[in-house]
PDB file of C-alpha atoms in Angstrom:
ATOM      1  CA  UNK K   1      72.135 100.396  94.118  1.00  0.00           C
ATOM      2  CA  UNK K   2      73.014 100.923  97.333  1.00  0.00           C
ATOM      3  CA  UNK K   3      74.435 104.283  98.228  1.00  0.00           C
ATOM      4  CA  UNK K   4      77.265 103.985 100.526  1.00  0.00           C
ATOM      5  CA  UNK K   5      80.205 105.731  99.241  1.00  0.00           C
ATOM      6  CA  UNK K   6      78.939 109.625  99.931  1.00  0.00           C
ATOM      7  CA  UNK K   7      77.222 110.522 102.710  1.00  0.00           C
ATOM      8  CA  UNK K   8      76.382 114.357 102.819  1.00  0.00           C
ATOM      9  CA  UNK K   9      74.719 116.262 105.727  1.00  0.00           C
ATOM     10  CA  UNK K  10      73.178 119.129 104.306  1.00  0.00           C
ATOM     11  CA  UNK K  11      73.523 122.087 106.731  1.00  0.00           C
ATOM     12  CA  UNK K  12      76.692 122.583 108.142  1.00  0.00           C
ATOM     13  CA  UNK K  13      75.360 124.110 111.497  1.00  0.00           C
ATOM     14  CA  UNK K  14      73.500 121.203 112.251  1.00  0.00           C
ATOM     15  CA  UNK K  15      76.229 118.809 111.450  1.00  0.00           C
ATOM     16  CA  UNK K  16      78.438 120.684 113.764  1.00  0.00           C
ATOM     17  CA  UNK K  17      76.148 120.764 116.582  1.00  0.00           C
ATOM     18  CA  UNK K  18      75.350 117.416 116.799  1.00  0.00           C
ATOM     19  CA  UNK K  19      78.933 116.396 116.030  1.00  0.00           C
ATOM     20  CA  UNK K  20      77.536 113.976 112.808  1.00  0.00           C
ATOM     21  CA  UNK K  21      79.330 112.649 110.035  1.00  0.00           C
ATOM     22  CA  UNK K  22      79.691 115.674 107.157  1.00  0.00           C
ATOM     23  CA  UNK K  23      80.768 112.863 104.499  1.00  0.00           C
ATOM     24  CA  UNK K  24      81.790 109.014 105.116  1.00  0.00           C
ATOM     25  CA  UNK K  25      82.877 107.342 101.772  1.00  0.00           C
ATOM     26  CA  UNK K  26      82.743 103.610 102.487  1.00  0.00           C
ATOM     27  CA  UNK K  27      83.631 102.238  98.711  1.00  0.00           C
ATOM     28  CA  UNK K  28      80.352  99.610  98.571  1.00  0.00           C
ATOM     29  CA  UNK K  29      79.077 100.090  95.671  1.00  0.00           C
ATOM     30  CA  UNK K  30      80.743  97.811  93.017  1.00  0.00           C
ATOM     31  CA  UNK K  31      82.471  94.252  92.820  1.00  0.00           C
ATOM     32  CA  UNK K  32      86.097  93.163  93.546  1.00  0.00           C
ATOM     33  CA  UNK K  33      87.500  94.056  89.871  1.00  0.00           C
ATOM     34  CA  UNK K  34      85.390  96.364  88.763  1.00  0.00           C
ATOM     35  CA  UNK K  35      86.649  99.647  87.300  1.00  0.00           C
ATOM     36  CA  UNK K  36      84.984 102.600  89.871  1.00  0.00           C
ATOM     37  CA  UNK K  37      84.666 105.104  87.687  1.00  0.00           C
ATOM     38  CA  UNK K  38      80.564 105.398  86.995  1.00  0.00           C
ATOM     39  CA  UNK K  39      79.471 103.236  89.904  1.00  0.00           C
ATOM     40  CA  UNK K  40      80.323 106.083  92.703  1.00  0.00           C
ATOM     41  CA  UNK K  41      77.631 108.324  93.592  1.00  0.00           C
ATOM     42  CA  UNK K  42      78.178 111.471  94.742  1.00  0.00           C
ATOM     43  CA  UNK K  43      81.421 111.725  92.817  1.00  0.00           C
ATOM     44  CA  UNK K  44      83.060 109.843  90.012  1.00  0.00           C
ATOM     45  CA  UNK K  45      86.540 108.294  89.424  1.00  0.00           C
ATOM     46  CA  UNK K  46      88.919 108.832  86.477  1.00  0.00           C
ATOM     47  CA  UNK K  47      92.737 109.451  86.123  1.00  0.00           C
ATOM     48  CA  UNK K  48      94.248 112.740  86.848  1.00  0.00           C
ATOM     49  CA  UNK K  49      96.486 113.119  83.709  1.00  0.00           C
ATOM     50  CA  UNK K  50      97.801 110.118  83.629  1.00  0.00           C
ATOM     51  CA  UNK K  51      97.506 106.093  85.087  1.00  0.00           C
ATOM     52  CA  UNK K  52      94.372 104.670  85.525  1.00  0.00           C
ATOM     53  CA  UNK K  53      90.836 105.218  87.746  1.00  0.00           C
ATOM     54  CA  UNK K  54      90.554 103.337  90.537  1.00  0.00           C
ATOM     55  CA  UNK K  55      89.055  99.909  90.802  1.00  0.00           C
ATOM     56  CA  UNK K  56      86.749  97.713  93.964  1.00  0.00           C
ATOM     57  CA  UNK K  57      88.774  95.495  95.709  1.00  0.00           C
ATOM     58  CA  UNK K  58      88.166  92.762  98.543  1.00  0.00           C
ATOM     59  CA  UNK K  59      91.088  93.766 100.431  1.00  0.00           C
ATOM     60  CA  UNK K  60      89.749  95.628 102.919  1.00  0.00           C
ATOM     61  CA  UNK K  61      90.723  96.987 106.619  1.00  0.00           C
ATOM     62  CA  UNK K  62      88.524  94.480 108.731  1.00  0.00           C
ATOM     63  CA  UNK K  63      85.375  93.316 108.415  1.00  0.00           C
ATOM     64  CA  UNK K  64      83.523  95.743 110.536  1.00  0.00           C
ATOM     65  CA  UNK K  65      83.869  99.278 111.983  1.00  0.00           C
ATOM     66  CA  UNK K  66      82.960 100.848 115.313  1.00  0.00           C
ATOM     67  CA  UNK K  67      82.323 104.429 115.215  1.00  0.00           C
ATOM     68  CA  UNK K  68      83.724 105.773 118.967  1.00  0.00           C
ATOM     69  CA  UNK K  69      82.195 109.257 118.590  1.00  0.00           C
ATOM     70  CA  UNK K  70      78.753 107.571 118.065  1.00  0.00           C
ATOM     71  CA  UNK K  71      79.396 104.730 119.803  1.00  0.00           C
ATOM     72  CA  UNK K  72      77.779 102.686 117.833  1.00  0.00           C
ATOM     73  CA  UNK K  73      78.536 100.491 114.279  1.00  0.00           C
ATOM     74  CA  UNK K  74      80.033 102.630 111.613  1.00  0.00           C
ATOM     75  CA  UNK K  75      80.213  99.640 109.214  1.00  0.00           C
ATOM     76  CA  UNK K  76      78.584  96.516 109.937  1.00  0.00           C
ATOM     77  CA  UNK K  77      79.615  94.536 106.886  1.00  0.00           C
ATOM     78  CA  UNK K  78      82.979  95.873 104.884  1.00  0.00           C
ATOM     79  CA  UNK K  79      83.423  94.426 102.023  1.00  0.00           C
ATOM     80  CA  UNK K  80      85.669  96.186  99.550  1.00  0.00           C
ATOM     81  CA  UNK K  81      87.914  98.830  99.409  1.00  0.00           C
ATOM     82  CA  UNK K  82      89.333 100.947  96.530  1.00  0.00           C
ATOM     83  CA  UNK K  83      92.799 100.201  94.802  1.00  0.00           C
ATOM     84  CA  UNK K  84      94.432 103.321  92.932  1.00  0.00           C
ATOM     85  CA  UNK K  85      97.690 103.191  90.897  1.00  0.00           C
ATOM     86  CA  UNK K  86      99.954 105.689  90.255  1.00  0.00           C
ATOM     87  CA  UNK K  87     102.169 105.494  87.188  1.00  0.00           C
ATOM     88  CA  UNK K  88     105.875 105.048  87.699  1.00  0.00           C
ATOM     89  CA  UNK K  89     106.965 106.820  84.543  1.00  0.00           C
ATOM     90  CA  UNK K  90     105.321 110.001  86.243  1.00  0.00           C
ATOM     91  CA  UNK K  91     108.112 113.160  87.182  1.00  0.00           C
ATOM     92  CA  UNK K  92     107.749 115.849  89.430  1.00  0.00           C
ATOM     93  CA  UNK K  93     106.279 116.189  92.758  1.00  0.00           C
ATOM     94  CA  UNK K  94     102.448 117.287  91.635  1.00  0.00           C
ATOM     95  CA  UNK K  95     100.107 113.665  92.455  1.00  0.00           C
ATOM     96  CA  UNK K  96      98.640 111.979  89.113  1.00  0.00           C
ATOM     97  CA  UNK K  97      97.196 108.850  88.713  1.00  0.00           C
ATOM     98  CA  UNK K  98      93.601 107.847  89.497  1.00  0.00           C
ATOM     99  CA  UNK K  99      91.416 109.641  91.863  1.00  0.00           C
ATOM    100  CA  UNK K 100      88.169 110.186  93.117  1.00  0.00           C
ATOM    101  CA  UNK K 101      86.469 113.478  93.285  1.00  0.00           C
ATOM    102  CA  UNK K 102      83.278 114.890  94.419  1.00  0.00           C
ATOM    103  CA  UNK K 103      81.799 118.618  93.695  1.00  0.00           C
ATOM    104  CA  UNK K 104      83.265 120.807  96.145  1.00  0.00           C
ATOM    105  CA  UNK K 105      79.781 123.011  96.447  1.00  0.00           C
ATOM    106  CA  UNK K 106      78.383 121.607  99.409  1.00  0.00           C
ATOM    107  CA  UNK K 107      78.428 123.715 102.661  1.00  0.00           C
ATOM    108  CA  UNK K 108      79.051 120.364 104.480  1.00  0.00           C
ATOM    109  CA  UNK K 109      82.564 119.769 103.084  1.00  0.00           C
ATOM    110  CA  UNK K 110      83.720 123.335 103.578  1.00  0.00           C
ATOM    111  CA  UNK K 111      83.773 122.887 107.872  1.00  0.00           C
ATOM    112  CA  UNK K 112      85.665 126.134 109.878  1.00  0.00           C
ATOM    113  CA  UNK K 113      87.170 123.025 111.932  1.00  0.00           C
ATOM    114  CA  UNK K 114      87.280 119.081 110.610  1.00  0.00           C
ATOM    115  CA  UNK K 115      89.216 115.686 111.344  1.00  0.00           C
ATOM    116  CA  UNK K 116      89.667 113.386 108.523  1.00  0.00           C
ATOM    117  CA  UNK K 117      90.426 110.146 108.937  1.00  0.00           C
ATOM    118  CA  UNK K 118      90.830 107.010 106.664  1.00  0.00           C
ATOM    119  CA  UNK K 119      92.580 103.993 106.242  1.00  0.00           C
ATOM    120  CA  UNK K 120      95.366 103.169 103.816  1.00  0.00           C
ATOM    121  CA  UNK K 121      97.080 100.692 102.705  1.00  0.00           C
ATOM    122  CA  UNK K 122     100.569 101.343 100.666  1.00  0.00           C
ATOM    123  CA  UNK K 123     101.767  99.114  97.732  1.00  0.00           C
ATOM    124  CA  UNK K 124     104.666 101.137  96.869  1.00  0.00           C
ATOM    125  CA  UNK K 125     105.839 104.204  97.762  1.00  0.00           C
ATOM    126  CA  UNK K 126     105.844 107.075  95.289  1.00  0.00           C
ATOM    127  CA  UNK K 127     108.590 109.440  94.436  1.00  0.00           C
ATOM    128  CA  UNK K 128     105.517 112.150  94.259  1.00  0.00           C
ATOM    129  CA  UNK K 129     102.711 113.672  96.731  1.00  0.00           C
ATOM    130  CA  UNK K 130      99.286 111.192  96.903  1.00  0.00           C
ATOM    131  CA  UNK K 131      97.099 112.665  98.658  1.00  0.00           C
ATOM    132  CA  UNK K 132      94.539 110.463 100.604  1.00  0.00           C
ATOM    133  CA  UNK K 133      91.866 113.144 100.825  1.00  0.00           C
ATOM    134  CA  UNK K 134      91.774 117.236  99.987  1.00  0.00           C
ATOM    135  CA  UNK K 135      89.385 120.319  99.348  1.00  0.00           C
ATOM    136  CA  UNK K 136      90.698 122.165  96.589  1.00  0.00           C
ATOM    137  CA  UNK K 137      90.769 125.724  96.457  1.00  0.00           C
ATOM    138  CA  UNK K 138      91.252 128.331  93.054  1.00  0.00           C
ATOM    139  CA  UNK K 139      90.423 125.746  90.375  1.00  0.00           C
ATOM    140  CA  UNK K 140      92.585 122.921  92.087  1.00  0.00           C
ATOM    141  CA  UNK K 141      95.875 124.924  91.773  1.00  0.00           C
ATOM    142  CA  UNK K 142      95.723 125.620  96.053  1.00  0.00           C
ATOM    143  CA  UNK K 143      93.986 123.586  98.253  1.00  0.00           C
ATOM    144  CA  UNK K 144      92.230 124.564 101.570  1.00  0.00           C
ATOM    145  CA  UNK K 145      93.463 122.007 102.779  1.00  0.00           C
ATOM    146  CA  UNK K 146      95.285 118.469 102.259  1.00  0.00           C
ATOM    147  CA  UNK K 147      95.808 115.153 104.426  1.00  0.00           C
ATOM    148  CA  UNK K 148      98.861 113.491 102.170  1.00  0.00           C
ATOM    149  CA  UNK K 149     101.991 110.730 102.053  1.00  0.00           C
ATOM    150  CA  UNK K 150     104.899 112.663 101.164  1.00  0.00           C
ATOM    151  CA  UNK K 151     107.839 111.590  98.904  1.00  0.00           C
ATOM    152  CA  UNK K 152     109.521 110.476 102.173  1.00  0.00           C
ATOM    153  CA  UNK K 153     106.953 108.358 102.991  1.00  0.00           C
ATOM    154  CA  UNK K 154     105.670 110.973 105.944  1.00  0.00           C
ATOM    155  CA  UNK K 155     102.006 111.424 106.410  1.00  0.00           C
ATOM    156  CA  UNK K 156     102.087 115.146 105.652  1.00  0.00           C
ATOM    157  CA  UNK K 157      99.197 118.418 105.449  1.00  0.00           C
ATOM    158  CA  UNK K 158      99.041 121.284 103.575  1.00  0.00           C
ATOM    159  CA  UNK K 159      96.456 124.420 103.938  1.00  0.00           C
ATOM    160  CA  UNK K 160      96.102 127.887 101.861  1.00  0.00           C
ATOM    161  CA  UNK K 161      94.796 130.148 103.813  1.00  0.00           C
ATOM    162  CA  UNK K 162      95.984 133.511 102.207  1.00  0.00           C
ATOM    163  CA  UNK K 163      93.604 135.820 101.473  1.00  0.00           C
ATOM    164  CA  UNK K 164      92.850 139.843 101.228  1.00  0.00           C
ATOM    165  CA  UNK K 165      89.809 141.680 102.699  1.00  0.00           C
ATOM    166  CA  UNK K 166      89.356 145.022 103.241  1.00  0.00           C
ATOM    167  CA  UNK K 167      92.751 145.440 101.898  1.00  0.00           C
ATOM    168  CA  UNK K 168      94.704 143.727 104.687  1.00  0.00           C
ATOM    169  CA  UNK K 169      96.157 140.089 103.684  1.00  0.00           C
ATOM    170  CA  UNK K 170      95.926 137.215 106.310  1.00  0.00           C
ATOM    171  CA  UNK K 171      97.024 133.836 106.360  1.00  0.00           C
ATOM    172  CA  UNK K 172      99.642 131.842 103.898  1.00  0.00           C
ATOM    173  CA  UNK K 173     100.470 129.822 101.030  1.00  0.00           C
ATOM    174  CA  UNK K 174     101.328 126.061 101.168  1.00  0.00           C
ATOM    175  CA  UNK K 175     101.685 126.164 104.765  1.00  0.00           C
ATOM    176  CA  UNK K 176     102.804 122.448 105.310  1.00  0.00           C
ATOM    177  CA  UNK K 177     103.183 120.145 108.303  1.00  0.00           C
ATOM    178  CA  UNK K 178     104.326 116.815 108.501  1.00  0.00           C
ATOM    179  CA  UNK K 179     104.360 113.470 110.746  1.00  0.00           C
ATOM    180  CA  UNK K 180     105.389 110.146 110.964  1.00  0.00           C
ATOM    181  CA  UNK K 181     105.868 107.476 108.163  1.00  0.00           C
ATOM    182  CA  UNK K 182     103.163 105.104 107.086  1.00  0.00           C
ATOM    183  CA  UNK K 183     105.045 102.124 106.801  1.00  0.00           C
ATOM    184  CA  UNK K 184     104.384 100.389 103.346  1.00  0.00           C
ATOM    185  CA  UNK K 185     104.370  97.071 104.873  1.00  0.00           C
ATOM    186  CA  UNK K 186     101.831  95.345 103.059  1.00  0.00           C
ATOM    187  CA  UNK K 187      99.418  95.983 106.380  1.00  0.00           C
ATOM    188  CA  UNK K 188      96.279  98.675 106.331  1.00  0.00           C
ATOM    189  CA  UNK K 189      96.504 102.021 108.759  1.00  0.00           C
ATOM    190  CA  UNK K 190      94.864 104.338 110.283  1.00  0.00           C
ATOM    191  CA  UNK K 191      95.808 108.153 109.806  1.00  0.00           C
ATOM    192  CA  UNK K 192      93.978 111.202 110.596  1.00  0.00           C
ATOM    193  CA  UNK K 193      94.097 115.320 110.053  1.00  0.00           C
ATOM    194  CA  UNK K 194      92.397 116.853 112.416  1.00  0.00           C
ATOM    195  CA  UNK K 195      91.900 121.015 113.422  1.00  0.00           C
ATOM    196  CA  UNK K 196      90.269 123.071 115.376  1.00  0.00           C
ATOM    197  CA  UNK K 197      88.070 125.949 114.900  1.00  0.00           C
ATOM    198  CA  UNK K 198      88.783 127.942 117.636  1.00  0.00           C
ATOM    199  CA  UNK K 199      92.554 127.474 118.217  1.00  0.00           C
ATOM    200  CA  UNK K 200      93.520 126.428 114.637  1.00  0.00           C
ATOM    201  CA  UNK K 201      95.238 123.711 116.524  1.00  0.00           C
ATOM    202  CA  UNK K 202      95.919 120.799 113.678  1.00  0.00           C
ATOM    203  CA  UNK K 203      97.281 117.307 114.492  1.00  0.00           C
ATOM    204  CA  UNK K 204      98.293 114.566 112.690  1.00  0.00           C
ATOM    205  CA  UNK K 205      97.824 110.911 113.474  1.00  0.00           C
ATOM    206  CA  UNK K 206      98.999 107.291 112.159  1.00  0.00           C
ATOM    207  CA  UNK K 207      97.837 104.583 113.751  1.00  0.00           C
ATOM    208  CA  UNK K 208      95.564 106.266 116.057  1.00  0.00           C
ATOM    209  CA  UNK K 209      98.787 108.187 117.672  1.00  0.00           C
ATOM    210  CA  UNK K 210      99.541 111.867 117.556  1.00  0.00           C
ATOM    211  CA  UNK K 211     102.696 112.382 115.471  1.00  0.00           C
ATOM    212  CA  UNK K 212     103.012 115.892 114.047  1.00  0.00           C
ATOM    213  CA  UNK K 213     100.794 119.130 113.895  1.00  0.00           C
ATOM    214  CA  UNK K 214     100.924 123.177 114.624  1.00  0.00           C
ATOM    215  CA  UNK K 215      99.009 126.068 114.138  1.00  0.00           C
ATOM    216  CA  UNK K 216      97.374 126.889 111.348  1.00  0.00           C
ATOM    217  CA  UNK K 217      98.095 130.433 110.107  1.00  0.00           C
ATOM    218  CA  UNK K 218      94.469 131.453 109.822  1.00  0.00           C
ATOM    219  CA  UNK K 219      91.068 130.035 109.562  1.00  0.00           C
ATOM    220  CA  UNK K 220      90.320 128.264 106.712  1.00  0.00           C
ATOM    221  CA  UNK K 221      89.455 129.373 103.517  1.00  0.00           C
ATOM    222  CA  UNK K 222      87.172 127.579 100.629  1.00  0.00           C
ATOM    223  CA  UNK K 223      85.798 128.402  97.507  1.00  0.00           C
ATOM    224  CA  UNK K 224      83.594 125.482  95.318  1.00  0.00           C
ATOM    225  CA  UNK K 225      86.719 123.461  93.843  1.00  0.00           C
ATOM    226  CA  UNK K 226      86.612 119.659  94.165  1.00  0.00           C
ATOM    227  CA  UNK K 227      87.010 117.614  97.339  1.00  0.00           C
ATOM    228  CA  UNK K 228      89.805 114.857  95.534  1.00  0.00           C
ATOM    229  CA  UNK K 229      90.240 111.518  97.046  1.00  0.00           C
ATOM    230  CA  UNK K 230      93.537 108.991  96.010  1.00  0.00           C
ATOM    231  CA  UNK K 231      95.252 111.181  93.567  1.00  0.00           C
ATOM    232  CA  UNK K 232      98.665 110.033  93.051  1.00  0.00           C
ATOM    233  CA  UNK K 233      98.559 106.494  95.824  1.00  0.00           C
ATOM    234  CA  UNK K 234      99.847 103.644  94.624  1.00  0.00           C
ATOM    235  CA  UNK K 235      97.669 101.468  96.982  1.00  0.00           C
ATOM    236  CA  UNK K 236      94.414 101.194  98.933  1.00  0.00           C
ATOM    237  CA  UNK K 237      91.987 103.636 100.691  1.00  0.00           C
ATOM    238  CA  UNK K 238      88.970 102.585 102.503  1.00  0.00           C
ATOM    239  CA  UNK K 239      86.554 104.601 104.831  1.00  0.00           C
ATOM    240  CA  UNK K 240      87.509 107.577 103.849  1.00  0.00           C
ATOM    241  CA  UNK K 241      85.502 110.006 106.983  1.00  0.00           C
ATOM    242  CA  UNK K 242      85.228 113.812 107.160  1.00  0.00           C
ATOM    243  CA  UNK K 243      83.557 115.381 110.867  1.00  0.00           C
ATOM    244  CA  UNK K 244      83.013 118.695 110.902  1.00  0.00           C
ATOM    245  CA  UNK K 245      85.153 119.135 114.236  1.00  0.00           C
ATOM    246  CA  UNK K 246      88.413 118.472 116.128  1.00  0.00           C
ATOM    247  CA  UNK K 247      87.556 114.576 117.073  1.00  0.00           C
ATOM    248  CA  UNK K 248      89.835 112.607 119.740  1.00  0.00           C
ATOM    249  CA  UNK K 249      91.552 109.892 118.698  1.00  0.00           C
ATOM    250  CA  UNK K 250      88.785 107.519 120.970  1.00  0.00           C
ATOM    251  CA  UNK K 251      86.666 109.092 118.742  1.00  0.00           C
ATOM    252  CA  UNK K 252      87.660 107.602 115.411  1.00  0.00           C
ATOM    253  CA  UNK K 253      86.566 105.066 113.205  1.00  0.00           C
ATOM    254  CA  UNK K 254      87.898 101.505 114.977  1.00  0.00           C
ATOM    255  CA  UNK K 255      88.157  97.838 114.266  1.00  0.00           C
ATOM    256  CA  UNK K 256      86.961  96.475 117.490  1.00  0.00           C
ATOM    257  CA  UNK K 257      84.405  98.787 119.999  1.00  0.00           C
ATOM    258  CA  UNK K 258      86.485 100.798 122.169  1.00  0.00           C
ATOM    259  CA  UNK K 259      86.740 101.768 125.689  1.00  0.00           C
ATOM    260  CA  UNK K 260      89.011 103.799 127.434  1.00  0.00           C
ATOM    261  CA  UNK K 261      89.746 103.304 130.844  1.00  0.00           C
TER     262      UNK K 261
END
């Protein structure tokens, strides 16, 4: 089997340094159809309380991806994607519905600065947060931080950075920051979370266009819960890409190979 979906750098220092790829889940690994739940290494897919796990699909992005902060191919053959569904009966404004999720232990996915980027595509959207990507913190109940549509439709981040040491409290709860809509419009797009370590500068992108960001209230702060993927979407997610700093957007993951001028 060929493993595609998780790609973990083991040492975060080095990852940094060389400004490589911490994890890049490309959703290879199974047929159009095919339920993804014990086909995904590095992680596996289920439901989060209710709906059903994600499933390979042949709708995809494009057919190929350029990696800009490489320059070089990213993807050279795409061929599926994953579809997650959300159910409608759902209430509240928690995400449920299928997910992916990988172990939250490795040092590579716990990055003092990070962009995330993926594509999406929405089928319908929900009345509740789905979040395209997060690292969980305190057992799932916080999160260091998330990359999310919210009810509105607005791509949207969270981050919990409160914590105590030496009896002095720093940083804050659900600190949340928000951008523009990702337009369910039956067409795939790019969005992106990005911060950085030394200013705690984050930005938010759609479409490879800033739209949204601020300050973080203090650096990050992990523990070993879960990095999710998909919980709550009612739609696609493909190329799913987590670099352990603040990329550009010429940087990110791209159809064609791209130039500025």
């Amino acid at each position: 089997m060929k493993t595609t979906m998780a790609c973990l750098v083991s040492g975060l220092a080095a990852a940094c340094a060389l400004a490589e790829t911490a994890a890049f889940w490309q959703f290879e690994d199974g047929q159009p159809g095919e339920a993804a739940k014990a086909v995904l290494p590095g992680g596996c897919a289920g439901a989060f309380e209710k709906g059903a796990p994600p499933a390979f699909d042949a709708d995809v992005p494009c057919a190929a991806l350029w990696d800009s902060a490489a320059a070089q191919p990213a993807v050279p053959s795409n061929r599926t994607s994953l579809r997650f569904r959300a159910p409608e009966e759902a209430k509240g404004g928690a995400p449920v519905g299928g997910e992916v999720t990988v172990s939250g232990k490795d040092a590579a996915l716990k990055p003092a600065g990070f962009t995330l980027e993926a594509f999406v595509k929405v089928a319908k959207q929900q009345p509740r947060h789905a979040l395209i990507a997060s690292k969980r913190r305190k057992g799932g109940s916080g999160a260091s931080w998330s990359l999310s549509l919210l009810p509105s439709g607005a791509l949207g981040a969270r981050f919990d950075t409160e914590q105590e040491r030496d009896g002095a409290k720093a940083g804050a709860f659900n600190q949340c920051l928000s951008g523009a809509r990702v337009p369910d419009d039956g067409a795939w797009h790019h969005v992106a979370l990005s911060v950085d370590r030394e200013t705690l500068k984050a930005a938010l992108y759609v479409d490879y266009r800033a739209c949204g960001g601020g300050t973080v209230a203090a650096p990050l702060a992990y523990d070993d819960s879960d990095f999710v993927i998909g919980r709550g979407l009612d739609g696609w997610l493909d190329e799913v890409r987590l670099t352990p700093e603040a990329l550009h957007p010429e940087q990110f993951l791209r159809p064609l190979r791209f130039f500025s001028e």
